[in-house]
PDB file of C-alpha atoms in Angstrom:
ATOM      1  CA  MET A  11      -0.017   0.013   0.087  1.00 63.00           C
ATOM      2  CA  GLY A  12       1.037   3.594  -0.371  1.00 83.00           C
ATOM      3  CA  PHE A  13      -0.226   6.971  -1.168  1.00 92.00           C
ATOM      4  CA  GLY A  14      -0.777   8.535  -4.446  1.00 95.00           C
ATOM      5  CA  VAL A  15      -1.886  11.630  -6.584  1.00 96.00           C
ATOM      6  CA  PHE A  16      -4.611  11.341  -9.010  1.00 97.00           C
ATOM      7  CA  ILE A  17      -5.048  14.100 -11.680  1.00 94.00           C
ATOM      8  CA  HIS A  18      -8.652  14.991 -12.302  1.00 93.00           C
ATOM      9  CA  ARG A  19     -10.224  17.676 -14.218  1.00 88.00           C
ATOM     10  CA  LEU A  20     -14.004  18.710 -14.726  1.00 83.00           C
ATOM     11  CA  ASP A  21     -13.538  18.385 -18.598  1.00 81.00           C
ATOM     12  CA  SER A  22     -11.842  15.078 -18.364  1.00 83.00           C
ATOM     13  CA  ILE A  23     -12.589  12.559 -21.196  1.00 87.00           C
ATOM     14  CA  TYR A  24     -12.534   9.892 -18.458  1.00 88.00           C
ATOM     15  CA  ASP A  25     -15.716   8.415 -16.552  1.00 86.00           C
ATOM     16  CA  ASP A  26     -14.641   9.897 -13.157  1.00 89.00           C
ATOM     17  CA  SER A  27     -16.706  10.608 -10.198  1.00 90.00           C
ATOM     18  CA  PRO A  28     -14.118  11.740  -7.635  1.00 93.00           C
ATOM     19  CA  ALA A  29     -16.079  10.553  -4.593  1.00 93.00           C
ATOM     20  CA  GLU A  30     -16.848   7.207  -5.946  1.00 93.00           C
ATOM     21  CA  GLN A  31     -14.560   6.063  -8.827  1.00 95.00           C
ATOM     22  CA  TYR A  32     -11.711   7.118 -10.984  1.00 96.00           C
ATOM     23  CA  GLN A  33     -11.356   5.654 -14.588  1.00 96.00           C
ATOM     24  CA  PHE A  34      -7.758   5.063 -15.909  1.00 96.00           C
ATOM     25  CA  PRO A  35      -6.006   2.958 -18.650  1.00 95.00           C
ATOM     26  CA  SER A  36      -3.972   0.050 -18.008  1.00 95.00           C
ATOM     27  CA  GLN A  37      -0.609   1.823 -18.155  1.00 95.00           C
ATOM     28  CA  TYR A  38      -1.438   3.023 -14.488  1.00 95.00           C
ATOM     29  CA  LEU A  39      -2.618  -0.087 -13.242  1.00 96.00           C
ATOM     30  CA  HIS A  40       0.341  -1.126 -11.058  1.00 96.00           C
ATOM     31  CA  ARG A  41       0.600   2.414  -9.614  1.00 96.00           C
ATOM     32  CA  VAL A  42      -3.236   2.591  -8.793  1.00 97.00           C
ATOM     33  CA  GLU A  43      -3.092  -0.928  -7.363  1.00 97.00           C
ATOM     34  CA  ALA A  44      -0.222   0.141  -4.881  1.00 95.00           C
ATOM     35  CA  CYS A  45      -2.661   2.612  -3.562  1.00 95.00           C
ATOM     36  CA  ILE A  46      -5.442   0.022  -2.561  1.00 96.00           C
ATOM     37  CA  GLY A  47      -6.204   0.531   1.120  1.00 93.00           C
ATOM     38  CA  ASP A  48      -4.457   3.934   1.356  1.00 92.00           C
ATOM     39  CA  TRP A  49      -5.242   7.560   0.712  1.00 94.00           C
ATOM     40  CA  ILE A  50      -4.838   9.547  -2.561  1.00 95.00           C
ATOM     41  CA  VAL A  51      -4.758  13.303  -3.139  1.00 96.00           C
ATOM     42  CA  TYR A  52      -6.859  14.655  -6.054  1.00 96.00           C
ATOM     43  CA  TYR A  53      -4.964  17.376  -8.062  1.00 95.00           C
ATOM     44  CA  GLU A  54      -6.335  19.800 -10.855  1.00 92.00           C
ATOM     45  CA  PRO A  55      -3.718  20.773 -13.432  1.00 88.00           C
ATOM     46  CA  SER A  56      -2.447  24.326 -13.478  1.00 81.00           C
ATOM     47  CA  LYS A  57      -3.542  24.530 -17.124  1.00 81.00           C
ATOM     48  CA  VAL A  58      -7.205  24.367 -15.840  1.00 80.00           C
ATOM     49  CA  ALA A  59      -8.697  27.983 -15.373  1.00 77.00           C
ATOM     50  CA  GLU A  60      -9.099  29.007 -11.728  1.00 78.00           C
ATOM     51  CA  THR A  61      -7.437  25.618 -10.862  1.00 83.00           C
ATOM     52  CA  ARG A  62      -7.944  24.199  -7.376  1.00 86.00           C
ATOM     53  CA  GLY A  63      -4.562  22.544  -7.162  1.00 91.00           C
ATOM     54  CA  TYR A  64      -4.749  19.749  -4.788  1.00 95.00           C
ATOM     55  CA  PHE A  65      -8.421  19.660  -3.582  1.00 94.00           C
ATOM     56  CA  ALA A  66      -9.508  16.534  -1.925  1.00 94.00           C
ATOM     57  CA  ILE A  67      -8.551  13.282  -0.462  1.00 94.00           C
ATOM     58  CA  ALA A  68     -10.045   9.624  -0.795  1.00 94.00           C
ATOM     59  CA  ARG A  69      -9.172   6.232   0.072  1.00 94.00           C
ATOM     60  CA  VAL A  70      -8.847   3.515  -2.682  1.00 96.00           C
ATOM     61  CA  GLN A  71     -11.010   0.444  -1.734  1.00 96.00           C
ATOM     62  CA  GLN A  72     -10.412  -1.662  -4.776  1.00 97.00           C
ATOM     63  CA  VAL A  73      -9.408  -1.715  -8.485  1.00 97.00           C
ATOM     64  CA  ILE A  74     -11.559  -3.513 -11.104  1.00 97.00           C
ATOM     65  CA  PRO A  75     -11.667  -3.781 -14.898  1.00 97.00           C
ATOM     66  CA  ASP A  76     -14.208  -1.217 -16.349  1.00 96.00           C
ATOM     67  CA  PRO A  77     -17.112  -3.359 -17.341  1.00 94.00           C
ATOM     68  CA  GLY A  78     -18.154  -0.685 -19.838  1.00 91.00           C
ATOM     69  CA  THR A  79     -14.845   0.142 -21.596  1.00 93.00           C
ATOM     70  CA  SER A  80     -12.289  -2.546 -22.811  1.00 93.00           C
ATOM     71  CA  GLY A  81      -8.723  -1.882 -21.826  1.00 92.00           C
ATOM     72  CA  MET A  82      -9.786   0.511 -18.853  1.00 96.00           C
ATOM     73  CA  TYR A  83     -10.026   0.152 -15.195  1.00 97.00           C
ATOM     74  CA  LEU A  84     -11.887   1.793 -12.192  1.00 97.00           C
ATOM     75  CA  ALA A  85     -10.399   2.657  -8.932  1.00 97.00           C
ATOM     76  CA  LEU A  86     -13.444   2.409  -6.504  1.00 97.00           C
ATOM     77  CA  MET A  87     -13.167   4.749  -3.472  1.00 96.00           C
ATOM     78  CA  GLU A  88     -14.203   3.726   0.050  1.00 93.00           C
ATOM     79  CA  PRO A  89     -17.619   4.976   0.701  1.00 90.00           C
ATOM     80  CA  GLY A  90     -17.488   7.972   2.935  1.00 88.00           C
ATOM     81  CA  SER A  91     -13.745   8.524   2.615  1.00 91.00           C
ATOM     82  CA  TYR A  92     -13.803  11.481   0.055  1.00 93.00           C
ATOM     83  CA  LEU A  93     -13.331  14.833   1.506  1.00 91.00           C
ATOM     84  CA  ASP A  94     -12.800  18.155  -0.159  1.00 92.00           C
ATOM     85  CA  PHE A  95      -9.993  20.239   1.336  1.00 92.00           C
ATOM     86  CA  ALA A  96     -11.289  23.295   3.243  1.00 89.00           C
ATOM     87  CA  ASN A  97      -8.440  25.263   1.528  1.00 87.00           C
ATOM     88  CA  PRO A  98      -7.416  24.372  -2.003  1.00 85.00           C
ATOM     89  CA  VAL A  99      -3.709  23.730  -2.056  1.00 92.00           C
ATOM     90  CA  ALA A 100      -1.322  25.158  -4.734  1.00 92.00           C
ATOM     91  CA  PHE A 101       1.268  23.154  -6.478  1.00 89.00           C
ATOM     92  CA  ASN A 102       3.950  25.368  -5.034  1.00 86.00           C
ATOM     93  CA  GLY A 103       3.210  26.251  -1.389  1.00 78.00           C
ATOM     94  CA  PRO A 104       4.591  28.987   0.995  1.00 78.00           C
ATOM     95  CA  THR A 105       7.986  27.072   1.324  1.00 78.00           C
ATOM     96  CA  GLY A 106       8.261  25.806  -2.343  1.00 82.00           C
ATOM     97  CA  LEU A 107       7.155  22.675  -4.067  1.00 88.00           C
ATOM     98  CA  LEU A 108       4.842  20.609  -1.922  1.00 88.00           C
ATOM     99  CA  GLU A 109       5.463  17.275  -3.751  1.00 90.00           C
ATOM    100  CA  ARG A 110       9.289  17.319  -3.212  1.00 89.00           C
ATOM    101  CA  GLY A 111       9.389  13.844  -4.586  1.00 86.00           C
ATOM    102  CA  LEU A 112       8.891  15.309  -8.124  1.00 87.00           C
ATOM    103  CA  LEU A 113      12.314  17.038  -7.927  1.00 84.00           C
ATOM    104  CA  ASN A 114      15.302  15.380  -9.830  1.00 82.00           C
ATOM    105  CA  GLU A 115      18.782  15.306  -8.743  1.00 79.00           C
ATOM    106  CA  GLN A 116      19.365  18.880 -10.270  1.00 79.00           C
ATOM    107  CA  GLY A 117      16.573  20.144  -7.967  1.00 79.00           C
ATOM    108  CA  ARG A 118      14.252  20.581 -10.975  1.00 84.00           C
ATOM    109  CA  ILE A 119      10.705  19.408 -11.627  1.00 84.00           C
ATOM    110  CA  SER A 120      10.937  15.916 -13.293  1.00 82.00           C
ATOM    111  CA  GLY A 121       8.641  14.550 -16.004  1.00 80.00           C
ATOM    112  CA  ARG A 122       6.683  12.436 -13.155  1.00 84.00           C
ATOM    113  CA  ALA A 123       4.778  15.740 -12.796  1.00 82.00           C
ATOM    114  CA  GLN A 124       2.821  15.029 -15.990  1.00 85.00           C
ATOM    115  CA  SER A 125       1.776  11.610 -14.785  1.00 90.00           C
ATOM    116  CA  ALA A 126      -2.053  11.335 -14.257  1.00 91.00           C
ATOM    117  CA  VAL A 127      -1.174   8.792 -11.329  1.00 95.00           C
ATOM    118  CA  ARG A 128       1.868   8.763  -9.435  1.00 94.00           C
ATOM    119  CA  PRO A 129       3.021   7.810  -6.030  1.00 95.00           C
ATOM    120  CA  ILE A 130       3.758  10.457  -3.216  1.00 94.00           C
ATOM    121  CA  SER A 131       5.673   9.983  -0.115  1.00 93.00           C
ATOM    122  CA  PRO A 132       4.056  10.246   3.386  1.00 90.00           C
ATOM    123  CA  ASP A 133       6.010  13.441   4.083  1.00 90.00           C
ATOM    124  CA  ASP A 134       4.641  15.151   0.946  1.00 92.00           C
ATOM    125  CA  PHE A 135       1.029  13.767   1.635  1.00 92.00           C
ATOM    126  CA  ASN A 136       1.243  15.106   5.225  1.00 89.00           C
ATOM    127  CA  ARG A 137       2.574  18.480   4.008  1.00 90.00           C
ATOM    128  CA  ILE A 138      -0.487  18.861   1.552  1.00 92.00           C
ATOM    129  CA  PHE A 139      -2.983  17.421   4.068  1.00 90.00           C
ATOM    130  CA  GLU A 140      -2.097  19.895   6.708  1.00 88.00           C
ATOM    131  CA  LEU A 141      -2.322  22.963   4.423  1.00 90.00           C
ATOM    132  CA  GLY A 142      -5.697  21.672   3.010  1.00 90.00           C
ATOM    133  CA  PHE A 143      -7.138  21.413   6.466  1.00 86.00           C
ATOM    134  CA  ALA A 144      -5.563  24.238   8.124  1.00 83.00           C
ATOM    135  CA  GLU A 145      -7.872  26.274  10.276  1.00 69.00           C
ATOM    136  CA  GLY A 146      -8.855  29.725   9.064  1.00 59.00           C
ATOM    137  CA  ALA A 147     -11.672  31.751  10.051  1.00 44.00           C
ATOM    138  CA  PRO A 148     -14.461  29.162  10.041  1.00 46.00           C
ATOM    139  CA  VAL A 149     -17.976  29.708   8.596  1.00 46.00           C
ATOM    140  CA  LEU A 150     -20.264  28.485  11.349  1.00 42.00           C
ATOM    141  CA  PRO A 151     -23.913  28.654  12.189  1.00 43.00           C
ATOM    142  CA  ARG A 152     -25.239  30.510  15.004  1.00 40.00           C
ATOM    143  CA  VAL A 153     -25.377  28.165  17.963  1.00 40.00           C
ATOM    144  CA  ASP A 154     -26.646  28.282  21.676  1.00 37.00           C
ATOM    145  CA  ALA A 155     -24.214  28.412  24.344  1.00 36.00           C
ATOM    146  CA  ASP A 156     -24.739  24.915  25.519  1.00 36.00           C
ATOM    147  CA  VAL A 157     -24.202  23.545  22.017  1.00 34.00           C
ATOM    148  CA  GLN A 158     -21.044  25.709  21.707  1.00 39.00           C
ATOM    149  CA  PHE A 159     -19.712  24.041  24.742  1.00 34.00           C
ATOM    150  CA  GLN A 160     -20.269  20.648  23.350  1.00 39.00           C
ATOM    151  CA  LEU A 161     -18.795  21.434  20.029  1.00 36.00           C
ATOM    152  CA  ALA A 162     -15.647  22.643  21.807  1.00 41.00           C
ATOM    153  CA  GLU A 163     -15.280  19.357  23.890  1.00 42.00           C
ATOM    154  CA  LYS A 164     -15.762  17.363  20.538  1.00 42.00           C
ATOM    155  CA  GLU A 165     -13.326  19.389  18.449  1.00 46.00           C
ATOM    156  CA  GLN A 166     -10.190  18.740  20.459  1.00 44.00           C
ATOM    157  CA  ALA A 167      -9.167  16.081  18.033  1.00 45.00           C
ATOM    158  CA  PRO A 168     -10.665  16.544  14.663  1.00 48.00           C
ATOM    159  CA  PHE A 169      -8.249  14.283  12.893  1.00 54.00           C
ATOM    160  CA  LYS A 170      -5.285  12.004  13.627  1.00 54.00           C
ATOM    161  CA  PHE A 171      -2.334  11.794  11.439  1.00 54.00           C
ATOM    162  CA  GLU A 172       0.456   9.460  12.775  1.00 57.00           C
ATOM    163  CA  GLN A 173       3.668   8.632  10.935  1.00 52.00           C
ATOM    164  CA  GLN A 174       5.616   5.632  11.899  1.00 47.00           C
ATOM    165  CA  ARG A 175       8.471   4.933   9.443  1.00 41.00           C
ATOM    166  CA  ASP A 176       6.990   4.615   6.197  1.00 44.00           C
ATOM    167  CA  ARG A 177       3.399   3.960   7.168  1.00 45.00           C
ATOM    168  CA  VAL A 178       0.799   6.607   8.031  1.00 48.00           C
ATOM    169  CA  SER A 179      -2.457   6.142  10.093  1.00 52.00           C
ATOM    170  CA  LEU A 180      -5.195   8.725   9.198  1.00 58.00           C
ATOM    171  CA  THR A 181      -8.466   9.037  10.905  1.00 58.00           C
ATOM    172  CA  VAL A 182     -10.818  11.777   9.833  1.00 68.00           C
ATOM    173  CA  SER A 183     -13.490  12.523  12.317  1.00 75.00           C
ATOM    174  CA  ARG A 184     -17.158  13.213  11.560  1.00 78.00           C
ATOM    175  CA  VAL A 185     -16.618  16.450  13.474  1.00 80.00           C
ATOM    176  CA  LEU A 186     -13.999  17.647  10.977  1.00 79.00           C
ATOM    177  CA  ARG A 187     -15.937  16.331   8.117  1.00 86.00           C
ATOM    178  CA  ASP A 188     -19.041  18.273   9.057  1.00 88.00           C
ATOM    179  CA  ARG A 189     -17.249  21.458   9.780  1.00 87.00           C
ATOM    180  CA  VAL A 190     -15.148  21.251   6.349  1.00 90.00           C
ATOM    181  CA  PHE A 191     -18.285  20.315   4.395  1.00 92.00           C
ATOM    182  CA  ARG A 192     -20.097  23.304   5.838  1.00 92.00           C
ATOM    183  CA  ARG A 193     -17.326  25.693   5.061  1.00 91.00           C
ATOM    184  CA  ILE A 194     -16.877  24.547   1.281  1.00 93.00           C
ATOM    185  CA  VAL A 195     -20.614  24.323   0.592  1.00 95.00           C
ATOM    186  CA  VAL A 196     -21.499  27.645   2.150  1.00 93.00           C
ATOM    187  CA  ARG A 197     -18.526  29.092   0.366  1.00 92.00           C
ATOM    188  CA  ALA A 198     -19.570  27.991  -3.024  1.00 94.00           C
ATOM    189  CA  TYR A 199     -22.929  29.401  -2.635  1.00 95.00           C
ATOM    190  CA  ASP A 200     -21.404  32.792  -1.294  1.00 93.00           C
ATOM    191  CA  GLU A 201     -23.290  32.322   2.041  1.00 92.00           C
ATOM    192  CA  ARG A 202     -26.612  32.549   0.372  1.00 94.00           C
ATOM    193  CA  CYS A 203     -29.499  30.025   0.547  1.00 96.00           C
ATOM    194  CA  ALA A 204     -29.939  28.438  -2.880  1.00 97.00           C
ATOM    195  CA  ILE A 205     -33.819  28.114  -2.258  1.00 96.00           C
ATOM    196  CA  THR A 206     -34.838  31.487  -0.907  1.00 95.00           C
ATOM    197  CA  GLY A 207     -31.870  33.471  -2.353  1.00 94.00           C
ATOM    198  CA  LEU A 208     -31.532  35.241   1.061  1.00 91.00           C
ATOM    199  CA  LYS A 209     -28.037  36.100   2.430  1.00 90.00           C
ATOM    200  CA  LEU A 210     -28.307  36.564   6.244  1.00 81.00           C
ATOM    201  CA  ILE A 211     -25.337  37.147   8.184  1.00 78.00           C
ATOM    202  CA  ASN A 212     -25.862  37.090  12.128  1.00 74.00           C
ATOM    203  CA  GLY A 213     -24.434  39.520  14.667  1.00 66.00           C
ATOM    204  CA  MET A 214     -21.145  37.547  14.874  1.00 66.00           C
ATOM    205  CA  GLY A 215     -20.629  37.996  11.130  1.00 65.00           C
ATOM    206  CA  ARG A 216     -21.416  34.449  10.410  1.00 74.00           C
ATOM    207  CA  ALA A 217     -23.721  32.980   7.805  1.00 74.00           C
ATOM    208  CA  GLU A 218     -27.121  31.725   8.790  1.00 83.00           C
ATOM    209  CA  VAL A 219     -27.364  29.120   6.106  1.00 89.00           C
ATOM    210  CA  ALA A 220     -26.541  25.443   6.737  1.00 91.00           C
ATOM    211  CA  ALA A 221     -24.803  22.985   4.271  1.00 94.00           C
ATOM    212  CA  ALA A 222     -27.277  20.156   3.450  1.00 95.00           C
ATOM    213  CA  HIS A 223     -26.407  16.823   2.079  1.00 96.00           C
ATOM    214  CA  ILE A 224     -28.372  16.152  -1.063  1.00 97.00           C
ATOM    215  CA  ARG A 225     -27.735  12.467  -0.612  1.00 95.00           C
ATOM    216  CA  SER A 226     -27.785  11.865   3.206  1.00 91.00           C
ATOM    217  CA  VAL A 227     -24.692  10.700   5.031  1.00 88.00           C
ATOM    218  CA  GLU A 228     -26.806   7.828   6.342  1.00 89.00           C
ATOM    219  CA  ALA A 229     -27.190   6.648   2.740  1.00 90.00           C
ATOM    220  CA  ASN A 230     -23.469   6.859   2.183  1.00 87.00           C
ATOM    221  CA  GLY A 231     -23.847  10.395   0.741  1.00 89.00           C
ATOM    222  CA  PRO A 232     -20.118  11.672   0.135  1.00 91.00           C
ATOM    223  CA  ASP A 233     -18.906  15.022   1.592  1.00 92.00           C
ATOM    224  CA  ILE A 234     -18.475  16.528  -1.812  1.00 93.00           C
ATOM    225  CA  VAL A 235     -19.785  20.112  -2.764  1.00 94.00           C
ATOM    226  CA  SER A 236     -21.793  18.459  -5.878  1.00 94.00           C
ATOM    227  CA  SER A 237     -23.829  16.495  -3.146  1.00 95.00           C
ATOM    228  CA  GLY A 238     -24.343  19.709  -0.965  1.00 96.00           C
ATOM    229  CA  ILE A 239     -26.410  22.758  -1.091  1.00 97.00           C
ATOM    230  CA  ALA A 240     -26.532  25.710   1.131  1.00 96.00           C
ATOM    231  CA  LEU A 241     -30.028  26.166   2.690  1.00 96.00           C
ATOM    232  CA  SER A 242     -31.642  28.370   5.308  1.00 93.00           C
ATOM    233  CA  GLY A 243     -33.287  26.832   8.330  1.00 91.00           C
ATOM    234  CA  THR A 244     -36.844  26.491   6.988  1.00 92.00           C
ATOM    235  CA  ALA A 245     -35.652  25.449   3.485  1.00 95.00           C
ATOM    236  CA  HIS A 246     -33.240  22.837   5.025  1.00 95.00           C
ATOM    237  CA  TRP A 247     -36.243  21.499   6.892  1.00 94.00           C
ATOM    238  CA  MET A 248     -38.339  21.154   3.965  1.00 95.00           C
ATOM    239  CA  PHE A 249     -35.602  19.444   1.698  1.00 96.00           C
ATOM    240  CA  ASP A 250     -34.675  17.016   4.433  1.00 95.00           C
ATOM    241  CA  ARG A 251     -38.351  15.954   4.842  1.00 94.00           C
ATOM    242  CA  GLY A 252     -39.101  15.797   1.245  1.00 95.00           C
ATOM    243  CA  LEU A 253     -41.441  18.790   0.923  1.00 96.00           C
ATOM    244  CA  ILE A 254     -39.148  20.157  -1.749  1.00 96.00           C
ATOM    245  CA  SER A 255     -36.479  18.917  -4.178  1.00 97.00           C
ATOM    246  CA  LEU A 256     -34.675  19.823  -7.268  1.00 97.00           C
ATOM    247  CA  ALA A 257     -35.080  18.804 -10.925  1.00 97.00           C
ATOM    248  CA  ASP A 258     -31.739  18.129 -12.825  1.00 97.00           C
ATOM    249  CA  ASP A 259     -31.948  21.659 -14.178  1.00 96.00           C
ATOM    250  CA  LEU A 260     -32.268  22.882 -10.563  1.00 97.00           C
ATOM    251  CA  GLY A 261     -35.927  23.903 -10.976  1.00 97.00           C
ATOM    252  CA  ILE A 262     -37.569  23.670  -7.575  1.00 97.00           C
ATOM    253  CA  LEU A 263     -39.958  20.910  -6.969  1.00 96.00           C
ATOM    254  CA  ILE A 264     -42.766  21.371  -4.409  1.00 96.00           C
ATOM    255  CA  SER A 265     -44.550  18.247  -3.040  1.00 94.00           C
ATOM    256  CA  ARG A 266     -48.300  17.766  -3.353  1.00 92.00           C
ATOM    257  CA  GLN A 267     -48.210  16.652   0.247  1.00 91.00           C
ATOM    258  CA  THR A 268     -47.352  20.146   1.474  1.00 90.00           C
ATOM    259  CA  ASN A 269     -50.312  21.805   3.623  1.00 90.00           C
ATOM    260  CA  ASP A 270     -49.309  25.240   2.743  1.00 91.00           C
ATOM    261  CA  LEU A 271     -48.569  25.423  -0.994  1.00 92.00           C
ATOM    262  CA  ASP A 272     -48.869  29.185  -1.219  1.00 92.00           C
ATOM    263  CA  GLY A 273     -46.553  29.785   1.851  1.00 92.00           C
ATOM    264  CA  VAL A 274     -43.958  27.439   0.462  1.00 93.00           C
ATOM    265  CA  ARG A 275     -44.113  29.290  -2.914  1.00 94.00           C
ATOM    266  CA  ALA A 276     -43.762  32.549  -1.073  1.00 93.00           C
ATOM    267  CA  VAL A 277     -40.398  31.360   0.498  1.00 92.00           C
ATOM    268  CA  ILE A 278     -38.870  30.299  -2.909  1.00 95.00           C
ATOM    269  CA  ASN A 279     -37.013  32.881  -4.932  1.00 95.00           C
ATOM    270  CA  LYS A 280     -38.596  34.505  -7.934  1.00 93.00           C
ATOM    271  CA  THR A 281     -36.906  32.390 -10.554  1.00 95.00           C
ATOM    272  CA  SER A 282     -38.429  29.095  -9.082  1.00 96.00           C
ATOM    273  CA  ARG A 283     -34.864  27.629  -9.634  1.00 96.00           C
ATOM    274  CA  ALA A 284     -32.218  27.009  -7.135  1.00 97.00           C
ATOM    275  CA  LEU A 285     -29.271  29.374  -7.227  1.00 96.00           C
ATOM    276  CA  GLU A 286     -25.993  27.894  -8.797  1.00 95.00           C
ATOM    277  CA  PRO A 287     -22.391  27.989  -7.479  1.00 94.00           C
ATOM    278  CA  LYS A 288     -19.958  29.896  -9.768  1.00 89.00           C
ATOM    279  CA  ARG A 289     -17.924  26.782 -10.407  1.00 89.00           C
ATOM    280  CA  LEU A 290     -19.417  24.204 -12.444  1.00 88.00           C
ATOM    281  CA  SER A 291     -17.846  21.401 -10.499  1.00 86.00           C
ATOM    282  CA  ASP A 292     -19.642  22.609  -7.421  1.00 92.00           C
ATOM    283  CA  ARG A 293     -23.156  22.325  -9.105  1.00 95.00           C
ATOM    284  CA  PRO A 294     -25.459  19.857  -7.517  1.00 96.00           C
ATOM    285  CA  HIS A 295     -24.816  16.668  -9.705  1.00 94.00           C
ATOM    286  CA  PRO A 296     -27.774  14.787 -11.313  1.00 94.00           C
ATOM    287  CA  HIS A 297     -26.636  11.551  -9.763  1.00 93.00           C
ATOM    288  CA  PHE A 298     -27.306  12.983  -6.203  1.00 95.00           C
ATOM    289  CA  LEU A 299     -30.489  14.949  -7.150  1.00 97.00           C
ATOM    290  CA  LYS A 300     -31.893  11.671  -8.641  1.00 96.00           C
ATOM    291  CA  TRP A 301     -31.441  10.040  -5.335  1.00 96.00           C
ATOM    292  CA  HIS A 302     -33.003  12.833  -3.321  1.00 97.00           C
ATOM    293  CA  ARG A 303     -36.045  12.784  -5.651  1.00 97.00           C
ATOM    294  CA  GLU A 304     -36.379   8.988  -5.466  1.00 96.00           C
ATOM    295  CA  HIS A 305     -35.719   8.410  -1.655  1.00 96.00           C
ATOM    296  CA  CYS A 306     -36.738  11.769   0.067  1.00 94.00           C
ATOM    297  CA  PHE A 307     -39.126  13.685  -2.246  1.00 93.00           C
ATOM    298  CA  LYS A 308     -42.727  13.106  -1.404  1.00 90.00           C
ATOM    299  CA  GLN A 309     -44.175  13.181  -4.968  1.00 81.00           C
TER     300      GLN A 309
END
């Protein structure tokens, strides 16, 4: 087992779904197989406009031949392991190149940097991981004093990263996952509720919206922005209980079982469509929207 870097871009010709699978040709088979049971870092090339650089981690569960494409393979990610970085990490960090294993004997970047799949040392992985989850100014909801106290107790050890020789043990807690997921989803929607269109900031300068999972965590919904949506309290309550949902074009659907149709319509923004994030990759994915309509929405 070993760590790896998988290159992914939104306009890729490959059948990738970062939280679930990564498609690759046979030339990378041995490199990907070396990552089974361990963590990989996703990287978006610098040639991509507004690149995110290193943007997420996931753990490879298994590798199988692609049943739909001859000569191709799929790296299947462990359910629930994917997590976007709270802070996208640039190829070159504050102290220089983060993947120092890419340097050749002359101290220059080698051709390995062009490989779609490449191994990465525990030290380099740790360096990227620490920057990706470095604590900045957290975007948190308003909470009562007793809840704040409980959160403070739980957040003492949000993640565990231990290095012993050439092996690394990494545990990402649910507390950290929830905190990071909220930050990246709320940021993607500019702190605005996608249903109502309202951008409300409380007295402490914090956004009032929450980050809702489109496919629930209980149903193995991943902590990826495209399975999230920023919602205010009432909209979140209706979404979780299936009183509203979204079509693939983000049209807002209202359940026939609501007991106050006019009231729900009054809450929805005038376009009757959910607001979209700026980045196309952050937009709610039809795969997750379909799940919500089939398993949550009360037709």
